[in-house]
Each structure stands twice: as C-alpha cells, then as structure tokens.
PDB file of C-alpha atoms and ligand atoms in Angstrom:
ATOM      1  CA  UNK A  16      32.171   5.603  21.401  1.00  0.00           C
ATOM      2  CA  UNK A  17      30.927   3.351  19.187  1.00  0.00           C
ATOM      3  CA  UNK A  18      31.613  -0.532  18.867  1.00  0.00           C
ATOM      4  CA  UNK A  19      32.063  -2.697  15.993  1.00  0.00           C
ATOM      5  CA  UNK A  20      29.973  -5.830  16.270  1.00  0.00           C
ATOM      6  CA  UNK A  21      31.915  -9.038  14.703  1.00  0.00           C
ATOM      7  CA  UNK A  22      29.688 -11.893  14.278  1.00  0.00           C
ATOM      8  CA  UNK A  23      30.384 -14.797  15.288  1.00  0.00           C
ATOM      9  CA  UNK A  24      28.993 -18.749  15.301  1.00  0.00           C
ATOM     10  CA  UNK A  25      30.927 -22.393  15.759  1.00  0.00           C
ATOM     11  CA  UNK A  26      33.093 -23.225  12.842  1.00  0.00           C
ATOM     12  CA  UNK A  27      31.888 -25.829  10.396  1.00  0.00           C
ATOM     13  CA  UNK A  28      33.623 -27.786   7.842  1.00  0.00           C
ATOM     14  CA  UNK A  29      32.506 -29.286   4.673  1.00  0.00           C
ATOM     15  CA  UNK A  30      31.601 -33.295   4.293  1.00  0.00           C
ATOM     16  CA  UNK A  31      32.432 -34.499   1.078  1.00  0.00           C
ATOM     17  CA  UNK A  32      28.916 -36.055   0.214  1.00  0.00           C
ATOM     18  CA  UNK A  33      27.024 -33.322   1.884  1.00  0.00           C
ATOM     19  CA  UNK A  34      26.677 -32.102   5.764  1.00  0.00           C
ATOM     20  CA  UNK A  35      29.111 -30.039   7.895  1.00  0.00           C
ATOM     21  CA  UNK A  36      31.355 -31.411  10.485  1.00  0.00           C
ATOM     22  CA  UNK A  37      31.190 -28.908  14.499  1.00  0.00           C
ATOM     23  CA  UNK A  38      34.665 -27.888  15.492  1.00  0.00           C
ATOM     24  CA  UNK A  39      34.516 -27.841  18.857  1.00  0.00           C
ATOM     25  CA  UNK A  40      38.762 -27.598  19.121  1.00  0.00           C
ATOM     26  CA  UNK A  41      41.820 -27.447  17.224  1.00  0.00           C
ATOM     27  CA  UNK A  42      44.784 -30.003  18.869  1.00  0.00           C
ATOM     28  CA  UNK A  43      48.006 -30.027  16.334  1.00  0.00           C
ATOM     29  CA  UNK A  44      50.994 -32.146  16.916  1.00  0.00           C
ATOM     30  CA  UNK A  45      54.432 -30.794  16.353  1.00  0.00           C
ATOM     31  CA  UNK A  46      57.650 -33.218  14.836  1.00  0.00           C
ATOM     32  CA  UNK A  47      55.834 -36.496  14.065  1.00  0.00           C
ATOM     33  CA  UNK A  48      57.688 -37.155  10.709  1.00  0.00           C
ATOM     34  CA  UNK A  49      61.204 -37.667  11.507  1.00  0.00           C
ATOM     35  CA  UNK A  50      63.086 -35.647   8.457  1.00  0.00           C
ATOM     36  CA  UNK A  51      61.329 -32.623   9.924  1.00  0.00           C
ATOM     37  CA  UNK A  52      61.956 -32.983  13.417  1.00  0.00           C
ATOM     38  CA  UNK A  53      65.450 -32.827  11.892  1.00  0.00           C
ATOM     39  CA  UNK A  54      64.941 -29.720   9.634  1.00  0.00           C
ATOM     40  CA  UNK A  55      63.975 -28.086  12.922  1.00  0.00           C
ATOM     41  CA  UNK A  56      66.970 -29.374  14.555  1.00  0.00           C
ATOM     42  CA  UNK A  57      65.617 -31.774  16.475  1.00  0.00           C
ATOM     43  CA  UNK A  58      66.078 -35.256  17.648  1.00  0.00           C
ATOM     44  CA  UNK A  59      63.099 -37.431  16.358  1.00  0.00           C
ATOM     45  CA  UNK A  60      63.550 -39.977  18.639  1.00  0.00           C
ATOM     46  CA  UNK A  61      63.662 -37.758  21.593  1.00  0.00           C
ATOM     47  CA  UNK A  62      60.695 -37.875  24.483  1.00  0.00           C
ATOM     48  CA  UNK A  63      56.643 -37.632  23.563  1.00  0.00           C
ATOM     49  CA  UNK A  64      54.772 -35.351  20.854  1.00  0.00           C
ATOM     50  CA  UNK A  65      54.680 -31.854  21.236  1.00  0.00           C
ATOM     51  CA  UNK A  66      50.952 -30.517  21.704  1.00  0.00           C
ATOM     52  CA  UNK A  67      49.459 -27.313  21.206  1.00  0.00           C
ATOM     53  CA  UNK A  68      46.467 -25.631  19.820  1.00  0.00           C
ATOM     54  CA  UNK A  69      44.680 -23.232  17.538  1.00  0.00           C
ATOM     55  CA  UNK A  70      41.155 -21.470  17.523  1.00  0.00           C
ATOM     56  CA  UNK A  71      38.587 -23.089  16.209  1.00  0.00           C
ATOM     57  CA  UNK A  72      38.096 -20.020  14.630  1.00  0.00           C
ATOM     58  CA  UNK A  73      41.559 -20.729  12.551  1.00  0.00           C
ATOM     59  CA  UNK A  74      39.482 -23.562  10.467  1.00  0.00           C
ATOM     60  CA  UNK A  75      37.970 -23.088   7.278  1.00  0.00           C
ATOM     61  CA  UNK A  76      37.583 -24.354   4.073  1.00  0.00           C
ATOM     62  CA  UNK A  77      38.622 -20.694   2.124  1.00  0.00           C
ATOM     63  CA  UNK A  78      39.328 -21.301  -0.967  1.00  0.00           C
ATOM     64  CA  UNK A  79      41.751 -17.518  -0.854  1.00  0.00           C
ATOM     65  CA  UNK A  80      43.926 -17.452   2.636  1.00  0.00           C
ATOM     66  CA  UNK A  81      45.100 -13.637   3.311  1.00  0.00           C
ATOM     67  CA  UNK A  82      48.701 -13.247   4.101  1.00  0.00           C
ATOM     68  CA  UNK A  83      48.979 -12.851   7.795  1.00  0.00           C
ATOM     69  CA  UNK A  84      50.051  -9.230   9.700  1.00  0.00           C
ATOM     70  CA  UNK A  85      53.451  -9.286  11.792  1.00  0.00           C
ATOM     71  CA  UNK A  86      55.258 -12.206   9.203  1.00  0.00           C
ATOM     72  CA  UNK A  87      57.832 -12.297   6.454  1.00  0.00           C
ATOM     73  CA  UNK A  88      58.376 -16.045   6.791  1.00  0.00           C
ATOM     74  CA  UNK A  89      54.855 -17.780   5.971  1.00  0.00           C
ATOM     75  CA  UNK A  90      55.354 -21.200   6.450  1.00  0.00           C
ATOM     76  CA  UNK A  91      53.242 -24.284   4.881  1.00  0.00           C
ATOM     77  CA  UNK A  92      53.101 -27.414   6.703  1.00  0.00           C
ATOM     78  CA  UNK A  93      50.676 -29.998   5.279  1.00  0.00           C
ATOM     79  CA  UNK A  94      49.009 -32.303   7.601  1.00  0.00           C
ATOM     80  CA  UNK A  95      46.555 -35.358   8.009  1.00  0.00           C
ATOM     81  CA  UNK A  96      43.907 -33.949   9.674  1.00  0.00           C
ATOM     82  CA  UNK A  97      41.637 -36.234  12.248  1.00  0.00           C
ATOM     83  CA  UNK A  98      38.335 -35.508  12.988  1.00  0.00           C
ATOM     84  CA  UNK A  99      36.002 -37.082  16.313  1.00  0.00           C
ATOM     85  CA  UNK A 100      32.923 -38.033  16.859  1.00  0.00           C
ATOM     86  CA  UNK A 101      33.569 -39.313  20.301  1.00  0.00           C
ATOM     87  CA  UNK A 102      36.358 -38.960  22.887  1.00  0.00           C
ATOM     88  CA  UNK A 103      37.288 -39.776  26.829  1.00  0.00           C
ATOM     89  CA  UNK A 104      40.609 -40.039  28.390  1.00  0.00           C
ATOM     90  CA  UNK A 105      43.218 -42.362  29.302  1.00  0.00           C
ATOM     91  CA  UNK A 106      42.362 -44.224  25.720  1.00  0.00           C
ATOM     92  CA  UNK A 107      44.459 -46.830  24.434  1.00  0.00           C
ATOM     93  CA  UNK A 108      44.930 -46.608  21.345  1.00  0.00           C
ATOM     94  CA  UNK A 109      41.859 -49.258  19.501  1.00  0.00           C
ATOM     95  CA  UNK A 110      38.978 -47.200  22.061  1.00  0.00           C
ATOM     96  CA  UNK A 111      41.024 -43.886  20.570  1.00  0.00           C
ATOM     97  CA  UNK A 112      40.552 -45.345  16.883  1.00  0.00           C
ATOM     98  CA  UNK A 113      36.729 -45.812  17.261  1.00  0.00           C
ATOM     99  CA  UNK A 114      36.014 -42.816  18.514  1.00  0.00           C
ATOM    100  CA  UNK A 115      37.548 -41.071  14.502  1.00  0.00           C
ATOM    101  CA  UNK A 116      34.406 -39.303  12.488  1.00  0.00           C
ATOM    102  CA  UNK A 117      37.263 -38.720   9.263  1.00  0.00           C
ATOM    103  CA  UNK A 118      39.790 -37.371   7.832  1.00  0.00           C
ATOM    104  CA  UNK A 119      40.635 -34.387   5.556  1.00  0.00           C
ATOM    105  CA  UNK A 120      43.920 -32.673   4.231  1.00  0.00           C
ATOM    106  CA  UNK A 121      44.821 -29.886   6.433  1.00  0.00           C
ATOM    107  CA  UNK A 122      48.018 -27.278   5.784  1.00  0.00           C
ATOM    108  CA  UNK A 123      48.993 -26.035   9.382  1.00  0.00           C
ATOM    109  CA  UNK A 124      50.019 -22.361   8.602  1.00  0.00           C
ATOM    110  CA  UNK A 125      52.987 -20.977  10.381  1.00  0.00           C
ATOM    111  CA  UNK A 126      54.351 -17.445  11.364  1.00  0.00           C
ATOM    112  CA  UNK A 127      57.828 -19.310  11.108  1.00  0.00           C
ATOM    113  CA  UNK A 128      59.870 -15.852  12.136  1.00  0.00           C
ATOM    114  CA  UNK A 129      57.165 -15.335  15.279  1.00  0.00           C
ATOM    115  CA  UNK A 130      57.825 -19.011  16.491  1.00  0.00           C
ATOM    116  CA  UNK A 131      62.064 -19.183  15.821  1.00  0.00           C
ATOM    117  CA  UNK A 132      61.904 -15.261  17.802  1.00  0.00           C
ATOM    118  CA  UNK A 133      59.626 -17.153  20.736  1.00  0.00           C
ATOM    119  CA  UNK A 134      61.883 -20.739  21.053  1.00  0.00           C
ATOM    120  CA  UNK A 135      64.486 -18.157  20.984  1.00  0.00           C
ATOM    121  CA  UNK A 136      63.120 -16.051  24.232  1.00  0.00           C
ATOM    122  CA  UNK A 137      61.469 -19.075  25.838  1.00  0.00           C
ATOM    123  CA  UNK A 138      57.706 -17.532  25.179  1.00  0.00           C
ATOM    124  CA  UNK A 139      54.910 -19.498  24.173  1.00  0.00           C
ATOM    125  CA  UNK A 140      54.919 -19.654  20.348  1.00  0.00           C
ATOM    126  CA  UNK A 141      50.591 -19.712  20.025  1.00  0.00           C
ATOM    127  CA  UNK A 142      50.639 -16.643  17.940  1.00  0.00           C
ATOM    128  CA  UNK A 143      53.077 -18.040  15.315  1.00  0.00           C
ATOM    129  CA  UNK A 144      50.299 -21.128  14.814  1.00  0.00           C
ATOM    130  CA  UNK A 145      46.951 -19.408  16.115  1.00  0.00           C
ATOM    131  CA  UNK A 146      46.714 -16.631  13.699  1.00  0.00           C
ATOM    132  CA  UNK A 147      43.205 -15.897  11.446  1.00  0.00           C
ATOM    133  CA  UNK A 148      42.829 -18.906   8.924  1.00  0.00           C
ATOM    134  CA  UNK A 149      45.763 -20.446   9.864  1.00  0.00           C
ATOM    135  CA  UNK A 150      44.246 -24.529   9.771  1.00  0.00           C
ATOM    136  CA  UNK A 151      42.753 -23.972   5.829  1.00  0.00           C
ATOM    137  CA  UNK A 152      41.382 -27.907   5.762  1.00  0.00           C
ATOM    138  CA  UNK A 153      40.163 -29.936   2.451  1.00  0.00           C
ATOM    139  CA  UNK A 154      36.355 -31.291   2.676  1.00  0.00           C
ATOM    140  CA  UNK A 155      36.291 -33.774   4.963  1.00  0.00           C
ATOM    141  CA  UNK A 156      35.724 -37.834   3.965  1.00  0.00           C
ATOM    142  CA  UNK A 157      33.599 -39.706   6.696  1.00  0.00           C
ATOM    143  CA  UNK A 158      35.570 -43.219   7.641  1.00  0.00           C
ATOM    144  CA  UNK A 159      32.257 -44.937   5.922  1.00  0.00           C
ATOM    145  CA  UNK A 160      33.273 -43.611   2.899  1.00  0.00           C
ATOM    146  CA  UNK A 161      37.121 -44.634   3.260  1.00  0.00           C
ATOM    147  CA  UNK A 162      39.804 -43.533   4.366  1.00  0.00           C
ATOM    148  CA  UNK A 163      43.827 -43.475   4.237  1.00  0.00           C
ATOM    149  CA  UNK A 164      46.531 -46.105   4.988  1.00  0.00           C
ATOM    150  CA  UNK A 165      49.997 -45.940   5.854  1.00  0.00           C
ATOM    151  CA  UNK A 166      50.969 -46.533   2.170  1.00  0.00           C
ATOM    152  CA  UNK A 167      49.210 -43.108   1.142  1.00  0.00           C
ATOM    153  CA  UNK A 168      51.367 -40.446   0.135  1.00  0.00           C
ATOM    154  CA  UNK A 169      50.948 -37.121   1.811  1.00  0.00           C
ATOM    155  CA  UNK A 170      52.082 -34.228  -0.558  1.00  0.00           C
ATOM    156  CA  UNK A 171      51.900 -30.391  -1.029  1.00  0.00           C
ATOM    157  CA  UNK A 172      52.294 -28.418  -4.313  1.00  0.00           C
ATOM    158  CA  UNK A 173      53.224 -24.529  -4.591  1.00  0.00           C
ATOM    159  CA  UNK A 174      52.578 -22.985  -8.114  1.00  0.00           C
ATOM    160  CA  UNK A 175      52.460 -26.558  -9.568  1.00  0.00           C
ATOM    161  CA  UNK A 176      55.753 -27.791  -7.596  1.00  0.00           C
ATOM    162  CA  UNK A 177      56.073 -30.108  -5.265  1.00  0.00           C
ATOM    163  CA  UNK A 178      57.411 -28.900  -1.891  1.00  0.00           C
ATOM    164  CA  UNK A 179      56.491 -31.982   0.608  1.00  0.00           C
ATOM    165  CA  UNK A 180      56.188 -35.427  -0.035  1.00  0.00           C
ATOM    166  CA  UNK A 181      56.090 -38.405   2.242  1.00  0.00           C
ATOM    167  CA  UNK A 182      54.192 -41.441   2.911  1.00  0.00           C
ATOM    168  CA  UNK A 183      51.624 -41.266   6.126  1.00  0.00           C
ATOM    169  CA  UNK A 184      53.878 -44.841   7.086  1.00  0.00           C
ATOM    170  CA  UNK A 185      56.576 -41.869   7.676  1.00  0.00           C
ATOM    171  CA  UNK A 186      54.884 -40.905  10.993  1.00  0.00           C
ATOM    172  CA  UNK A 187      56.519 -41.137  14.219  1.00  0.00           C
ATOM    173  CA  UNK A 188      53.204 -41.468  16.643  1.00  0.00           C
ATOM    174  CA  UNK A 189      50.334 -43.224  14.032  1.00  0.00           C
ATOM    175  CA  UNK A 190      47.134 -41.628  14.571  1.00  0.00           C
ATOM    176  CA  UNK A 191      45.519 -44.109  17.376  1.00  0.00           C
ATOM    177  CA  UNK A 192      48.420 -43.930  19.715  1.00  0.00           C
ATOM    178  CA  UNK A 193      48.612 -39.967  18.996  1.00  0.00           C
ATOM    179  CA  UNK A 194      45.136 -40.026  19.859  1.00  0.00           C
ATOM    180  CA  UNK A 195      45.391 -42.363  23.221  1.00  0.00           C
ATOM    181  CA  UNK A 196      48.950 -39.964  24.358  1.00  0.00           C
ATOM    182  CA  UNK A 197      46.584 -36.713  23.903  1.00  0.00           C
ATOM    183  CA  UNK A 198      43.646 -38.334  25.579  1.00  0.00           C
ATOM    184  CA  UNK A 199      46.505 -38.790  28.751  1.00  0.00           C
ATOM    185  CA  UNK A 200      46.776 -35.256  28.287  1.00  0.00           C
ATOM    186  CA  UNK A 201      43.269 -33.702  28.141  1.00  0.00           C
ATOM    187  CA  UNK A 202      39.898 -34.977  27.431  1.00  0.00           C
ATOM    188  CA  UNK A 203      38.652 -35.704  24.028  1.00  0.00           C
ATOM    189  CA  UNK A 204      35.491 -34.615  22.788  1.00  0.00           C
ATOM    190  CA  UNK A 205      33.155 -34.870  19.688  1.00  0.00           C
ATOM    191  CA  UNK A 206      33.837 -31.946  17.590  1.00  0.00           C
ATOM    192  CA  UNK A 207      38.016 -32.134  17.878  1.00  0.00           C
ATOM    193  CA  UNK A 208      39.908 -31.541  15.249  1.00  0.00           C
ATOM    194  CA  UNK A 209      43.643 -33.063  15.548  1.00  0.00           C
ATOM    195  CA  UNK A 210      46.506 -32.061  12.624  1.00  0.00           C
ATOM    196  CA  UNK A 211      48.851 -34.614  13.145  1.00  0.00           C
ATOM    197  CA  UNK A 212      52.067 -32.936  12.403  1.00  0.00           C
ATOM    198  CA  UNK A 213      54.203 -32.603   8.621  1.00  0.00           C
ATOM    199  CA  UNK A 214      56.846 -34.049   6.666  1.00  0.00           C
ATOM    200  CA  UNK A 215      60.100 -32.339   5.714  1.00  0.00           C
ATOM    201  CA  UNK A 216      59.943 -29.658   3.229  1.00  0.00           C
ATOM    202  CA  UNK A 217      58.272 -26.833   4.729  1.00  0.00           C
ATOM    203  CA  UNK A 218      59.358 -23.269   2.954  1.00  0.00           C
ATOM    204  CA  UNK A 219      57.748 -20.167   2.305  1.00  0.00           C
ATOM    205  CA  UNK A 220      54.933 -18.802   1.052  1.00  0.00           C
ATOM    206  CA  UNK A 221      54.382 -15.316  -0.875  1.00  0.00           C
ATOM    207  CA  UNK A 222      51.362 -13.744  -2.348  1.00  0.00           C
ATOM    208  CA  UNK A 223      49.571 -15.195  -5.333  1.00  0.00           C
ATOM    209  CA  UNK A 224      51.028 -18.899  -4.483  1.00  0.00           C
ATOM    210  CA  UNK A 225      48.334 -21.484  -5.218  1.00  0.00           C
ATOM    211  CA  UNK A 226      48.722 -24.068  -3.040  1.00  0.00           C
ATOM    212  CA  UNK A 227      47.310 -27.362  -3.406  1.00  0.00           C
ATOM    213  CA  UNK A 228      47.694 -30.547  -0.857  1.00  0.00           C
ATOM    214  CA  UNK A 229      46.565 -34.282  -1.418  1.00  0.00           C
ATOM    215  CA  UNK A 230      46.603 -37.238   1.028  1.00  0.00           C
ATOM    216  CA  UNK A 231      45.732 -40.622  -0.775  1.00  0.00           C
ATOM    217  CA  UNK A 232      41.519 -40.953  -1.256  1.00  0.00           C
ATOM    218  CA  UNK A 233      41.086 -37.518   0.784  1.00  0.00           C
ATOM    219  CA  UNK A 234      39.299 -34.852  -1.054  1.00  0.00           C
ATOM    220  CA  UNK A 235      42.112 -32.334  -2.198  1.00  0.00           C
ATOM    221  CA  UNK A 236      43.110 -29.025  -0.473  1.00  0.00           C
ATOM    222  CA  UNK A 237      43.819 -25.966  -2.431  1.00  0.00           C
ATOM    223  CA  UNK A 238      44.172 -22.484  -2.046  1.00  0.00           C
ATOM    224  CA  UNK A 239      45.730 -19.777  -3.328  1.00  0.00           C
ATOM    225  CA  UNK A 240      47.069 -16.942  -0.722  1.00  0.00           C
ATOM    226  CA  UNK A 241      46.280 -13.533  -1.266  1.00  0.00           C
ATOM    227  CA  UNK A 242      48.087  -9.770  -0.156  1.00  0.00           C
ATOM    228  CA  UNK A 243      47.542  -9.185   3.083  1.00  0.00           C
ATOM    229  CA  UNK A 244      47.482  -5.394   4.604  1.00  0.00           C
ATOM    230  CA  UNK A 245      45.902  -3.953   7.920  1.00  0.00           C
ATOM    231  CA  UNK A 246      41.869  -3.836   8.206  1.00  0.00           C
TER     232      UNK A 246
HETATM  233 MN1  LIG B   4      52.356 -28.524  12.142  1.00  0.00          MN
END
C-alpha cells in the first residue's frame, strides 16, 4: 500500500517592500466589534475575548481560495491582522505593543453552518475556523513603514459591494490590551499571527465572488473564491 507524500514547510507571508514574515501560530479573537457580537446574539459587554486558533497552515497569501468541503454557509469576516516579532507573558499592554512586527488585512473564513451545528451541541467549533486556507491575509506592512490608527476604516467588498464597514476605533479590546489578555493566557512568541476579530456584516460567500478587503495604509486583500469539489 502505497502512501502519498504531502510536502510540507513553515508558512510564510509576503512583506510589502520585500522579505517574508515565519508563522509560527495563528491566535484569532472572536466578538471584538460590538454590532457583531450582537449579530451573533451576543452581549458585547459581557466577560473577556473569546480565543481560539487556526493552523498555521490556514495562512496564505492565495490570490484564488477554493470553496471549502462539508459547508453551504461560507462566511467572510474581515480582520486586522497583528503580526510579532517578540512575545512573553503576563504583558501589559505598552511591553505587548513593542513586541508588534506589522500589520496586514486578514479575512477570517468561516464554516458558519459547522460552528452554529457545534454552539448548538456544545462541541468545539475548530473545524468551522481551521479549515485549508481559511486566514487568506494581504502583504504584510512592517510598523517602520506605518501603520493604522483607530480612525482607519476597516472594510470588505464582494463583487464590487460593500459588505463590512467600520472604523478600527469600533473595537472592543484595542490591539495592546488584546495582546497583554492573550499573553495571560498563553505565551507569545515571534512568529504569531493574531486576527483580531470583525465588524458586523458578515454574509455569505459563493463561487466566483471576488473579494477584496482594505484597512487604512495596509496593503489590500483580494481574492476571488473558486468551486470547490473532493481531491
Ligand atoms: Mn473572526
């Protein structure tokens, strides 16, 4: 019985300027914009951030995503994505600032039927968030060479239309104290890669959508998502 090899080697991402950026790990943050904590019917105001992961291996920067296996509800969610180049716990929030490499646009893809059908049973809801290129991300701008401010405004566009649109100011948990509560979680390393959570407007996606995501002076994200089917 033969098997098939898959190869395999750390995901890198693209630095606007030239060079690649090591993932070393994926951290997202769920409900950190308060009109879609309440599109998922819940209280905004209620307790800490929800944390979970993906695979590295989720990260790209594909310009075609392939419709996922096991889904009829593929949901966008577009995200400021934070990138280390140092960590530590127990941060407060200026030592988590300093240890930020950049930032890129990220869209958090969702299996939204998987994840409702696991809240539902109580199960884990990883394989609604951890599927194959689920974390498409933009090319990512080094904090030397800028980055956003709470006035930015954080927008997606399906097919030309706009679908989300907020100002970064719109977030729950800013970035450092995000940082410094996940850092009281786990430890932080070089090579993490944190997507820190959506406005309202998330919907569906379908084949052929081209999808395209901006987030003030960050390079833009798009991608268009292609028919899936089984290998
Ligand atoms: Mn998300």
């Amino acid at each position: 019985m033969s098997v098939r090899v898959i190869e395999w080697s750390p995901r890198e991402l693209i630095v606007a300027g030239g060079g690649i950026f090591p993932v070393r790990h994926a951290w997202c943050v769920g409900r950190n914009y308060a009109e879609h904590a309440r599109e998922m019917g819940a209280d905004p105001r209620a307790g800490s951030p929800v944390f979970f992961s993906k695979p590295a291996t989720a990260l790209g920067n594909d310009r075609t995503v392939r419709y996922p296996d096991r889904t009829e509800s593929l949901h966008h969610e577009v995200e400021l994505v934070v990138l280390l180049k140092a960590g530590g716990r127990h941060l407060q929030p200026e030592q988590a600032g300093n240890c930020i490499y950049g930032h890129a646009v990220g869209v958090d893809l969702t299996r939204r039927d998987v994840q409702t059908r696991a809240k539902q049973a109580g199960h884990p809801w990883e394989m609604s968030k951890g599927f194959d290129q689920s974390g498409p991300v933009g090319a990512v701008l080094p904090l030397s060479q800028g980055g956003p401010v709470a006035d930015d405004v954080i927008e997606l566009q399906v097919n030309g239309m706009v679908r989300q649109q907020a100002v970064l100011g719109d977030m729950i948990w800013p970035v450092a104290e995000l940082l410094a509560r996940l850092s009281e979680e786990v430890t932080l390393y070089p090579g993490d890669v944190i997507f820190t959570g959506t406005p309202a407007g998330v919907d569906s996606l379908v084949p052929d959508d081209r999808v395209t995501a901006r987030i003030g002076p960050l390079p833009e994200l798009s991608f268009t998502v292609h028919a899936g089917g089984h290998d």
